[in-house]
CSV table of C-alpha atoms in Angstrom, one decimal:
chain,number,residue,atom,x,y,z
A,130,MET,CA,-30.7,-31.6,-126.7
A,131,LEU,CA,-28.3,-31.4,-123.7
A,132,PHE,CA,-27.4,-34.8,-124.1
A,133,ARG,CA,-26.4,-34.3,-127.8
A,134,ASN,CA,-24.5,-31.2,-127.1
A,135,TYR,CA,-22.4,-33.3,-124.6
A,136,GLN,CA,-21.4,-35.8,-127.6
A,137,TRP,CA,-20.8,-33.1,-130.2
A,138,LEU,CA,-18.6,-31.1,-127.6
A,139,LEU,CA,-16.5,-34.3,-126.7
A,140,SER,CA,-16.2,-35.1,-130.4
A,141,GLY,CA,-14.6,-32.0,-131.0
A,142,LEU,CA,-12.2,-32.1,-128.3
A,143,CYS,CA,-11.4,-35.5,-129.5
A,144,GLY,CA,-10.4,-34.1,-133.0
A,145,MET,CA,-8.4,-31.2,-131.6
A,146,LEU,CA,-6.3,-33.1,-129.1
A,147,LEU,CA,-5.7,-36.5,-131.1
A,148,LEU,CA,-3.5,-35.3,-134.1
A,149,PRO,CA,-1.0,-33.1,-132.0
A,150,LEU,CA,-0.8,-35.6,-129.5
A,151,LEU,CA,0.3,-38.4,-132.2
A,152,PHE,CA,2.9,-36.3,-133.7
A,153,CYS,CA,4.3,-34.4,-130.7
A,154,LEU,CA,4.2,-37.0,-127.8
A,155,PRO,CA,7.8,-38.4,-127.1
A,156,SER,CA,8.1,-42.0,-127.5
A,157,GLU,CA,10.6,-42.8,-124.9
A,158,ALA,CA,10.9,-42.8,-121.0
A,159,GLN,CA,13.1,-40.0,-119.4
A,160,ASN,CA,16.0,-41.4,-117.7
A,161,SER,CA,14.5,-44.6,-116.3
A,162,PRO,CA,17.1,-46.9,-114.7
A,163,TYR,CA,14.6,-49.7,-115.1
A,164,SER,CA,15.3,-49.7,-118.9
A,165,MET,CA,18.9,-50.5,-118.6
A,166,PHE,CA,17.9,-54.1,-118.7
A,167,GLY,CA,16.8,-56.4,-121.5
A,168,LEU,CA,15.7,-54.6,-124.5
A,169,GLY,CA,14.2,-51.8,-122.2
A,170,GLU,CA,11.4,-51.1,-120.0
A,171,VAL,CA,8.3,-53.2,-121.0
A,172,ASN,CA,5.4,-51.5,-122.2
A,173,ASN,CA,1.6,-52.1,-121.2
A,174,GLY,CA,0.3,-53.0,-124.5
A,175,GLN,CA,-3.2,-53.6,-123.2
A,176,GLU,CA,-6.3,-51.9,-124.7
A,177,ILE,CA,-7.1,-48.7,-122.6
A,178,LEU,CA,-10.6,-49.9,-121.7
A,179,ASN,CA,-8.9,-53.3,-120.2
A,180,ARG,CA,-6.3,-51.2,-118.3
A,181,ALA,CA,-9.0,-49.5,-116.2
A,182,MET,CA,-10.2,-53.1,-115.2
A,183,GLY,CA,-6.8,-54.0,-113.7
A,184,GLY,CA,-5.8,-55.3,-117.2
A,185,VAL,CA,-8.3,-58.0,-117.3
A,186,SER,CA,-8.4,-59.1,-121.0
A,187,GLU,CA,-8.1,-62.8,-121.7
A,188,ALA,CA,-11.9,-63.3,-121.8
A,189,TYR,CA,-12.8,-59.9,-123.0
A,190,SER,CA,-14.6,-59.4,-126.2
A,191,ASP,CA,-16.6,-56.4,-127.5
A,192,GLY,CA,-18.2,-55.5,-131.1
A,193,GLN,CA,-16.6,-52.2,-131.0
A,194,THR,CA,-13.0,-52.9,-129.4
A,195,ILE,CA,-9.8,-54.6,-130.6
A,196,ASN,CA,-8.4,-56.8,-127.8
A,197,PHE,CA,-5.0,-57.5,-129.0
A,198,ILE,CA,-4.2,-59.6,-126.1
A,199,ASN,CA,-6.4,-62.4,-127.3
A,200,PRO,CA,-7.0,-62.5,-131.1
A,201,ALA,CA,-10.0,-64.7,-130.6
A,202,SER,CA,-11.8,-61.6,-129.7
A,203,TYR,CA,-11.4,-60.3,-133.4
A,204,SER,CA,-14.3,-62.6,-134.1
A,205,GLU,CA,-16.9,-60.2,-132.4
A,206,LEU,CA,-16.1,-57.3,-134.3
A,207,GLN,CA,-19.4,-55.6,-135.7
A,208,LEU,CA,-17.9,-52.3,-137.1
A,209,THR,CA,-14.8,-51.2,-138.8
A,210,THR,CA,-12.7,-49.9,-136.0
A,211,PHE,CA,-9.8,-47.6,-135.8
A,212,ASP,CA,-8.2,-47.6,-132.2
A,213,VAL,CA,-5.2,-45.5,-131.1
A,214,GLY,CA,-3.8,-45.3,-127.2
A,215,LEU,CA,-1.6,-42.9,-125.7
A,216,ASP,CA,0.3,-43.0,-122.2
A,217,LEU,CA,1.5,-40.3,-120.0
A,218,GLY,CA,2.9,-40.7,-116.5
A,219,SER,CA,5.6,-40.1,-113.9
A,220,GLU,CA,7.5,-42.2,-111.5
A,221,LYS,CA,9.7,-41.6,-108.5
A,222,ILE,CA,12.5,-44.3,-108.4
A,223,SER,CA,14.7,-45.0,-105.3
A,224,ASP,CA,17.6,-47.3,-104.8
A,225,ASN,CA,18.7,-48.8,-101.5
A,226,GLN,CA,21.2,-45.9,-101.0
A,227,ASN,CA,18.6,-43.4,-100.7
A,228,ASN,CA,19.2,-42.1,-104.0
A,229,THR,CA,16.1,-40.8,-106.0
A,230,TYR,CA,15.4,-40.5,-109.7
A,231,ASN,CA,12.1,-38.8,-111.2
A,232,SER,CA,11.3,-40.3,-114.6
A,233,THR,CA,8.6,-39.2,-116.6
A,234,PHE,CA,7.1,-40.6,-119.9
A,235,GLY,CA,4.9,-40.1,-122.9
A,236,THR,CA,4.2,-42.5,-125.7
A,237,LEU,CA,2.1,-44.1,-128.2
A,238,SER,CA,0.6,-47.2,-126.7
A,239,TYR,CA,-0.9,-48.8,-129.9
A,240,LEU,CA,-2.5,-48.0,-133.3
A,241,GLN,CA,-4.9,-50.4,-134.4
A,242,PHE,CA,-7.4,-51.2,-137.3
A,243,GLY,CA,-10.0,-53.8,-137.5
A,244,VAL,CA,-12.6,-54.8,-139.9
A,245,PRO,CA,-15.5,-57.4,-139.8
A,246,LEU,CA,-15.3,-59.9,-142.5
A,247,LYS,CA,-18.7,-61.3,-141.9
A,248,LYS,CA,-22.0,-59.2,-141.5
A,249,GLY,CA,-23.2,-59.5,-138.1
A,250,GLY,CA,-19.9,-60.8,-136.7
A,251,GLY,CA,-18.2,-64.2,-136.4
A,252,TRP,CA,-15.2,-63.4,-138.3
A,253,GLY,CA,-12.9,-60.4,-138.0
A,254,LEU,CA,-9.5,-59.1,-139.3
A,255,THR,CA,-7.1,-56.6,-137.4
A,256,PHE,CA,-3.7,-55.1,-138.0
A,257,GLY,CA,-1.5,-52.5,-136.0
A,258,LEU,CA,1.7,-51.3,-134.5
A,259,THR,CA,2.5,-51.6,-130.8
A,260,PRO,CA,5.4,-50.5,-128.9
A,261,LEU,CA,7.0,-53.4,-126.9
A,262,THR,CA,9.8,-52.0,-125.0
A,263,LYS,CA,11.5,-48.3,-124.5
A,264,MET,CA,15.2,-47.6,-123.5
A,265,ASN,CA,16.3,-44.4,-122.3
A,266,TYR,CA,18.8,-43.7,-119.5
A,267,ASN,CA,21.5,-41.7,-118.4
A,268,ILE,CA,23.1,-42.4,-114.9
A,269,GLN,CA,26.3,-41.3,-113.5
A,270,GLN,CA,28.2,-43.3,-110.7
A,271,ASN,CA,31.1,-42.0,-108.9
A,272,ASP,CA,33.4,-44.3,-107.3
A,273,SER,CA,37.3,-45.1,-106.8
A,274,LEU,CA,39.6,-47.7,-108.6
A,275,LYS,CA,40.1,-50.8,-106.6
A,276,GLY,CA,43.2,-50.7,-104.5
A,277,SER,CA,43.6,-47.0,-105.1
A,278,SER,CA,42.1,-43.5,-104.0
A,279,GLU,CA,42.0,-42.4,-107.7
A,280,PRO,CA,38.6,-41.1,-108.2
A,281,VAL,CA,36.5,-42.5,-111.3
A,282,SER,CA,33.4,-41.5,-112.6
A,283,TYR,CA,31.1,-43.8,-114.7
A,284,LEU,CA,28.4,-42.7,-117.1
A,285,TYR,CA,25.9,-45.6,-118.3
A,286,GLN,CA,23.8,-44.3,-121.3
A,287,GLY,CA,21.1,-45.9,-123.5
A,288,HIS,CA,18.3,-45.5,-125.7
A,289,GLY,CA,16.1,-47.3,-128.4
A,290,GLY,CA,13.3,-49.8,-128.1
A,291,SER,CA,11.4,-52.6,-129.6
A,292,TYR,CA,8.1,-52.6,-131.6
A,293,GLN,CA,5.7,-55.2,-133.3
A,294,ALA,CA,3.7,-54.8,-136.5
A,295,PHE,CA,1.0,-57.3,-136.7
A,296,ILE,CA,-2.1,-58.9,-138.7
A,297,GLY,CA,-4.6,-61.2,-136.9
A,298,THR,CA,-7.9,-62.8,-137.4
A,299,GLY,CA,-10.4,-64.5,-135.3
A,300,PHE,CA,-13.5,-66.7,-136.1
A,301,ARG,CA,-16.4,-67.9,-134.0
A,302,VAL,CA,-18.0,-71.6,-134.2
A,303,LYS,CA,-21.1,-71.6,-132.3
A,304,GLY,CA,-19.9,-70.8,-128.6
A,305,PHE,CA,-16.2,-70.9,-129.4
A,306,ARG,CA,-13.9,-68.2,-130.6
A,307,PHE,CA,-10.3,-68.8,-132.1
A,308,GLY,CA,-7.8,-66.5,-133.0
A,309,VAL,CA,-4.2,-65.8,-134.4
A,310,ASN,CA,-1.7,-63.0,-134.5
A,311,ALA,CA,1.3,-63.0,-136.6
A,312,GLY,CA,3.9,-60.4,-137.6
A,313,TYR,CA,7.3,-58.7,-137.4
A,314,LEU,CA,9.1,-57.8,-134.2
A,315,PHE,CA,12.0,-55.4,-134.7
A,316,GLY,CA,13.9,-52.5,-133.0
A,317,SER,CA,17.4,-51.3,-132.2
A,318,THR,CA,19.2,-50.2,-129.0
A,319,GLN,CA,22.5,-48.2,-128.3
A,320,ARG,CA,24.3,-48.6,-125.2
A,321,SER,CA,27.6,-46.7,-123.9
A,322,THR,CA,29.8,-46.9,-120.8
A,323,GLN,CA,32.2,-44.1,-120.2
A,324,ALA,CA,34.8,-44.1,-117.4
A,325,VAL,CA,36.4,-40.7,-116.7
A,326,TYR,CA,39.3,-40.0,-114.4
A,327,PRO,CA,38.7,-36.5,-113.5
A,328,GLN,CA,41.8,-36.1,-111.1
A,329,ASP,CA,44.3,-38.4,-113.2
A,330,SER,CA,47.7,-38.7,-111.3
A,331,ILE,CA,48.8,-42.1,-112.6
A,332,GLY,CA,48.4,-41.8,-116.7
A,333,LEU,CA,44.9,-43.4,-117.0
A,334,TYR,CA,42.9,-42.7,-120.2
A,335,ASN,CA,39.3,-41.9,-120.1
A,336,SER,CA,37.4,-44.7,-122.2
A,337,ASN,CA,34.2,-45.2,-123.9
A,338,ILE,CA,32.4,-48.7,-124.9
A,339,THR,CA,29.6,-48.3,-127.3
A,340,ASN,CA,27.2,-51.2,-128.7
A,341,ARG,CA,24.6,-50.4,-131.2
A,342,THR,CA,22.3,-53.3,-132.1
A,343,SER,CA,19.6,-53.8,-134.5
A,344,PHE,CA,17.1,-56.9,-134.7
A,345,GLY,CA,14.0,-58.2,-136.3
A,346,GLY,CA,12.1,-61.4,-136.8
A,347,PHE,CA,8.6,-62.9,-137.1
A,348,PHE,CA,6.3,-63.9,-134.4
A,349,TRP,CA,2.9,-65.4,-133.8
A,350,ASN,CA,0.5,-66.0,-130.9
A,351,ALA,CA,-2.9,-67.4,-130.3
A,352,GLY,CA,-5.8,-67.4,-128.2
A,353,VAL,CA,-9.2,-69.2,-127.5
A,354,GLN,CA,-12.4,-67.9,-126.0
A,355,VAL,CA,-15.7,-69.9,-124.9
A,356,HIS,CA,-19.1,-68.3,-124.3
A,357,VAL,CA,-21.2,-70.0,-121.9
A,358,LYS,CA,-25.1,-68.9,-121.4
A,359,LEU,CA,-26.1,-69.0,-117.8
A,360,SER,CA,-29.6,-67.5,-118.2
A,361,LYS,CA,-31.5,-65.2,-120.3
A,362,SER,CA,-29.1,-62.2,-119.7
A,363,THR,CA,-26.1,-63.6,-117.8
A,364,ALA,CA,-23.0,-65.2,-119.4
A,365,LEU,CA,-19.6,-66.5,-118.4
A,366,GLU,CA,-16.7,-65.9,-120.9
A,367,LEU,CA,-13.4,-67.9,-120.7
A,368,GLY,CA,-10.4,-67.1,-122.4
A,369,ALA,CA,-6.7,-68.1,-122.9
A,370,SER,CA,-3.9,-66.9,-125.0
A,371,GLY,CA,-0.2,-67.5,-125.4
A,372,GLY,CA,2.9,-67.1,-127.8
A,373,THR,CA,6.2,-69.0,-128.1
A,374,ASN,CA,9.7,-67.7,-127.7
A,375,VAL,CA,10.9,-65.7,-130.7
A,376,LYS,CA,14.8,-66.0,-131.9
A,377,LEU,CA,15.5,-62.6,-133.3
A,378,PRO,CA,18.4,-62.4,-135.7
A,379,ALA,CA,20.5,-59.3,-134.8
A,380,SER,CA,23.4,-57.3,-135.7
A,381,THR,CA,25.7,-55.3,-133.5
A,382,ASP,CA,28.5,-52.7,-133.9
A,383,TYR,CA,31.1,-52.6,-131.1
A,384,LEU,CA,33.4,-49.7,-130.6
A,385,ALA,CA,36.0,-49.2,-127.8
A,386,GLU,CA,37.9,-45.9,-127.7
A,387,THR,CA,39.7,-43.6,-125.5
A,388,PHE,CA,39.1,-39.9,-125.2
A,389,TYR,CA,40.2,-36.7,-123.4
A,390,TYR,CA,39.0,-33.1,-122.5
A,391,THR,CA,40.8,-30.1,-123.5
A,392,GLY,CA,39.1,-28.1,-120.7
A,393,ASP,CA,35.9,-28.3,-118.5
A,394,PRO,CA,34.0,-31.7,-119.2
A,395,SER,CA,30.9,-30.1,-118.0
A,396,ASN,CA,30.7,-27.8,-121.3
A,397,GLN,CA,32.9,-29.4,-123.7
A,398,ALA,CA,32.5,-32.5,-125.9
A,399,PRO,CA,35.2,-35.2,-125.7
A,400,GLN,CA,37.9,-35.5,-128.1
A,401,ASN,CA,38.9,-38.9,-129.5
A,402,LEU,CA,42.3,-40.0,-128.7
A,403,ASP,CA,42.4,-43.6,-130.2
A,404,THR,CA,40.3,-46.5,-131.4
A,405,VAL,CA,41.2,-49.6,-129.2
A,406,SER,CA,38.9,-52.0,-130.9
A,407,TYR,CA,36.1,-51.8,-133.7
A,408,GLN,CA,34.0,-54.5,-134.8
A,409,LYS,CA,31.1,-53.9,-137.3
A,410,GLY,CA,28.0,-56.2,-138.2
A,411,ALA,CA,28.5,-59.2,-135.7
A,412,SER,CA,25.5,-61.2,-136.1
A,413,GLY,CA,23.9,-63.3,-133.4
A,414,LYS,CA,20.3,-63.7,-131.9
A,415,ILE,CA,18.2,-62.4,-129.4
A,416,ASN,CA,15.8,-64.5,-127.7
A,417,TYR,CA,12.5,-62.6,-127.0
A,418,PRO,CA,10.4,-64.5,-124.4
A,419,GLY,CA,6.9,-66.2,-124.7
A,420,HIS,CA,4.0,-65.8,-122.7
A,421,TYR,CA,0.6,-67.0,-121.5
A,422,GLY,CA,-2.4,-66.3,-119.7
A,423,PHE,CA,-5.9,-67.3,-119.1
A,424,GLY,CA,-9.2,-65.7,-117.5
A,425,PHE,CA,-12.8,-65.3,-117.0
A,426,LEU,CA,-15.6,-62.8,-117.2
A,427,LEU,CA,-19.1,-63.1,-115.7
A,428,HIS,CA,-21.6,-60.4,-117.4
A,429,ASP,CA,-25.2,-59.4,-117.4
A,430,ASN,CA,-25.5,-58.2,-121.1
A,431,LYS,CA,-22.6,-56.2,-120.8
A,432,HIS,CA,-24.7,-53.9,-118.1
A,433,TRP,CA,-22.2,-55.0,-115.5
A,434,THR,CA,-19.0,-57.2,-116.0
A,435,VAL,CA,-16.7,-58.8,-113.3
A,436,GLY,CA,-13.5,-60.8,-114.1
A,437,ALA,CA,-10.1,-61.8,-113.4
A,438,ASP,CA,-6.8,-62.9,-115.3
A,439,TYR,CA,-3.5,-64.8,-114.6
A,440,GLN,CA,-0.6,-64.0,-116.8
A,441,VAL,CA,2.9,-65.1,-116.9
A,442,SER,CA,5.8,-64.1,-119.2
A,443,LYS,CA,8.9,-66.2,-119.7
A,444,TRP,CA,11.6,-63.4,-119.2
A,445,SER,CA,14.0,-66.0,-117.8
A,446,ASP,CA,14.6,-67.2,-121.2
A,447,TYR,CA,15.8,-63.7,-122.5
A,448,SER,CA,19.1,-63.7,-124.0
A,449,TYR,CA,21.3,-61.2,-125.8
A,450,PHE,CA,23.8,-63.0,-128.0
A,451,GLY,CA,23.8,-65.8,-125.6
A,452,GLN,CA,24.3,-63.7,-122.6
A,453,LYS,CA,21.5,-63.6,-120.0
A,454,ASP,CA,20.3,-60.5,-118.1
A,455,SER,CA,18.9,-59.6,-114.7
A,456,LEU,CA,15.6,-61.0,-115.6
A,457,GLN,CA,13.2,-63.4,-114.4
A,458,ASN,CA,9.5,-64.9,-115.4
A,459,SER,CA,7.1,-62.3,-114.5
A,460,SER,CA,3.4,-63.4,-113.3
A,461,THR,CA,0.4,-61.0,-112.6
A,462,LEU,CA,-3.1,-61.7,-111.1
A,463,ARG,CA,-5.5,-59.1,-112.4
A,464,MET,CA,-9.2,-58.5,-111.2
A,465,GLY,CA,-11.6,-56.0,-112.5
A,466,ALA,CA,-15.1,-54.6,-112.9
A,467,GLN,CA,-17.2,-52.6,-115.2
A,468,TYR,CA,-20.7,-51.1,-115.0
A,469,VAL,CA,-22.8,-49.3,-117.5
A,470,PRO,CA,-26.2,-47.8,-115.8
A,471,ASN,CA,-28.0,-47.7,-119.3
A,472,MET,CA,-27.0,-49.8,-122.3
A,473,SER,CA,-29.7,-47.8,-124.3
A,474,PRO,CA,-28.3,-45.4,-127.1
A,475,PHE,CA,-31.4,-43.3,-126.5
A,476,ALA,CA,-31.0,-42.8,-123.0
A,477,LYS,CA,-32.0,-39.3,-121.8
A,478,SER,CA,-28.9,-38.7,-119.4
A,479,TYR,CA,-25.6,-38.7,-120.9
A,480,TRP,CA,-24.0,-39.9,-117.7
A,481,SER,CA,-26.3,-42.9,-117.7
A,482,ILE,CA,-24.3,-44.4,-120.9
A,483,VAL,CA,-20.8,-43.8,-119.6
A,484,ALA,CA,-18.9,-47.1,-118.8
A,485,TYR,CA,-17.3,-46.9,-115.3
A,486,ARG,CA,-14.4,-49.2,-114.4
A,487,ILE,CA,-12.4,-50.1,-111.7
A,488,GLY,CA,-9.6,-52.9,-111.1
A,489,PHE,CA,-6.4,-54.1,-109.5
A,490,TYR,CA,-3.4,-56.1,-110.1
A,491,THR,CA,-0.4,-57.7,-108.1
A,492,GLY,CA,2.5,-59.9,-109.0
A,493,THR,CA,6.1,-60.6,-109.6
A,494,ASP,CA,8.2,-58.1,-111.9
A,495,TYR,CA,10.1,-59.2,-114.5
A,496,LEU,CA,13.6,-57.7,-113.0
A,497,HIS,CA,15.5,-59.8,-110.8
A,498,LEU,CA,18.2,-57.4,-109.3
A,499,ASN,CA,20.9,-58.6,-107.0
A,500,GLY,CA,19.2,-61.8,-106.2
A,501,ARG,CA,16.1,-60.2,-105.4
A,502,SER,CA,12.5,-60.2,-106.9
A,503,LEU,CA,10.4,-57.1,-107.3
A,504,ASN,CA,6.8,-57.2,-106.5
A,505,THR,CA,4.5,-54.9,-108.2
A,506,TYR,CA,1.1,-53.9,-107.5
A,507,ALA,CA,-1.5,-51.2,-108.8
A,508,PHE,CA,-5.1,-50.0,-108.5
A,509,SER,CA,-6.8,-48.6,-111.5
A,510,PHE,CA,-10.0,-46.9,-112.5
A,511,GLY,CA,-11.4,-45.2,-115.5
A,512,ALA,CA,-14.4,-44.6,-117.9
A,513,GLY,CA,-15.4,-44.9,-121.3
A,514,PHE,CA,-17.2,-41.8,-122.7
A,515,PRO,CA,-19.6,-42.1,-125.9
A,516,ILE,CA,-18.9,-39.0,-128.1
A,517,ARG,CA,-20.8,-40.2,-131.0
A,518,ASN,CA,-23.6,-42.6,-130.3
A,519,PHE,CA,-26.1,-42.5,-133.2
A,520,SER,CA,-26.5,-46.2,-133.0
A,521,ARG,CA,-24.2,-49.3,-131.7
A,522,GLY,CA,-25.0,-50.9,-135.1
A,523,THR,CA,-23.7,-48.2,-137.4
A,524,GLN,CA,-21.7,-45.5,-135.8
A,525,TYR,CA,-20.1,-45.6,-132.3
A,526,THR,CA,-17.1,-43.6,-131.1
A,527,THR,CA,-15.6,-43.4,-127.6
A,528,ILE,CA,-12.9,-42.1,-125.3
A,529,ASN,CA,-11.5,-44.5,-122.9
A,530,THR,CA,-9.4,-43.4,-120.1
A,531,SER,CA,-7.5,-45.4,-117.3
A,532,PHE,CA,-5.7,-44.2,-114.5
A,533,GLU,CA,-3.1,-46.2,-112.5
A,534,ILE,CA,-1.3,-45.8,-109.2
A,535,GLY,CA,0.9,-48.5,-108.1
A,536,LYS,CA,4.2,-49.4,-106.4
A,537,ARG,CA,7.1,-51.4,-107.7
A,538,GLY,CA,9.7,-53.1,-105.2
A,539,THR,CA,10.4,-52.1,-101.6
A,540,GLN,CA,13.0,-49.8,-100.1
A,541,SER,CA,15.2,-52.8,-99.4
A,542,ASP,CA,15.4,-53.7,-102.9
A,543,PRO,CA,18.1,-52.3,-105.2
A,544,LEU,CA,15.3,-50.2,-107.0
A,545,SER,CA,11.8,-49.4,-106.0
A,546,SER,CA,9.3,-46.9,-107.3
A,547,ASN,CA,5.9,-45.2,-106.9
A,548,PHE,CA,4.2,-44.6,-110.3
A,549,PHE,CA,1.2,-42.9,-111.6
A,550,ARG,CA,0.1,-43.5,-115.3
A,551,PHE,CA,-2.8,-41.9,-117.2
A,552,SER,CA,-3.9,-43.5,-120.5
A,553,VAL,CA,-6.4,-42.4,-123.0
A,554,GLY,CA,-7.7,-44.2,-126.0
A,555,PHE,CA,-9.7,-43.1,-128.9
A,556,THR,CA,-12.2,-45.8,-130.5
A,557,LEU,CA,-13.8,-44.8,-133.8
A,558,ASP,CA,-16.3,-47.3,-135.3
A,559,ASP,CA,-18.3,-47.1,-138.6
A,560,ILE,CA,-19.8,-49.2,-141.2
A,561,TRP,CA,-17.7,-49.4,-144.4
A,562,PHE,CA,-18.1,-50.9,-147.9
A,563,ILE,CA,-21.9,-50.6,-147.7
A,564,LYS,CA,-23.4,-48.6,-150.5
A,565,ARG,CA,-25.8,-46.1,-149.1
A,566,LYS,CA,-29.3,-46.2,-150.4
A,567,TYR,CA,-30.1,-42.5,-149.4
A,568,GLN,CA,-28.1,-39.5,-149.2
């Protein structure tokens, strides 16, 4: 009885928390200098379950989980699945001049829906929406003009981001699984640079340059997984996935203007003086990078699982209207494990059916600042809490959590940070499209 009360208590908490978070959670980082580059700071689009295992996902498949990283996993869907992930976190960012920035963020990580197309698994369909990048920065730099003592204050601002809406399918042929995702990648960004001369003594005009860009185009990626049975209860899973570069048609509006203040700039909006240049709807291309990864999992009927991945994103191929940015190829090695004490849905102890997870990842970041590469690493841990577990074959609902603590760069790099991220995922599974015989 106590076990069932645990489940219904968690189920109620899930319902009370989910809807307010979906509608009230901010979708952008708060003043992150990292988001100045490319299309913004790259989101972690992995399933929350996998993040707690260090992000190990290439070979992962589960009948009640949607693993977007490798669409071959869709073939194992057993139940109609609704999956939503949320991120919360903070970051303390430092530059090599001992200046610090505190950044907090909260965002919808993914929204996914999956349906098995074949009874008992073997063919599945998934669609959803995933944020890819987020941009939100507001940075002031005080300096002086070259060859002059005239002070100047630069203000760099930007906001926006990119998203992908996708549909995917995966199917199984004996021990092989194949899958593909296709969809639309879209978004918009706005960047502005202001130069303000607070003690103008030589007749200089304050200036502002703004670029507003919108973009969108189709993408695809594919994956494969192989199941190798080693013994009656033990199996090896192999997986690989990848996607090509995407050339996104883009349109940008460019504005250069001068402005002035009639009083104190700290409590007054700027007044337009003159439009120096204006160009509307200039067309071009944004080259969004491809990626690939591969990995393995070893498990004992999912009672325990260990695995590792290696993933690469080709950010050196990124370009904006033909211009490169301070980006490089990123590479990440991921390792993780999961342990479930009791796989039976009729276990007497609630805590014996909780999935406990731990992981680690390390690699080279996609940012390349002032000729220096940023190294990154993080430890992760979390758990999967069943909140409705009547039967894994009919209804199964879980709250997955992940905690990540890590570091990006070192004190000698142009930017470095210590970060903490908490992620929570709500996975609701049920049988649909089957007529009930008894009410």
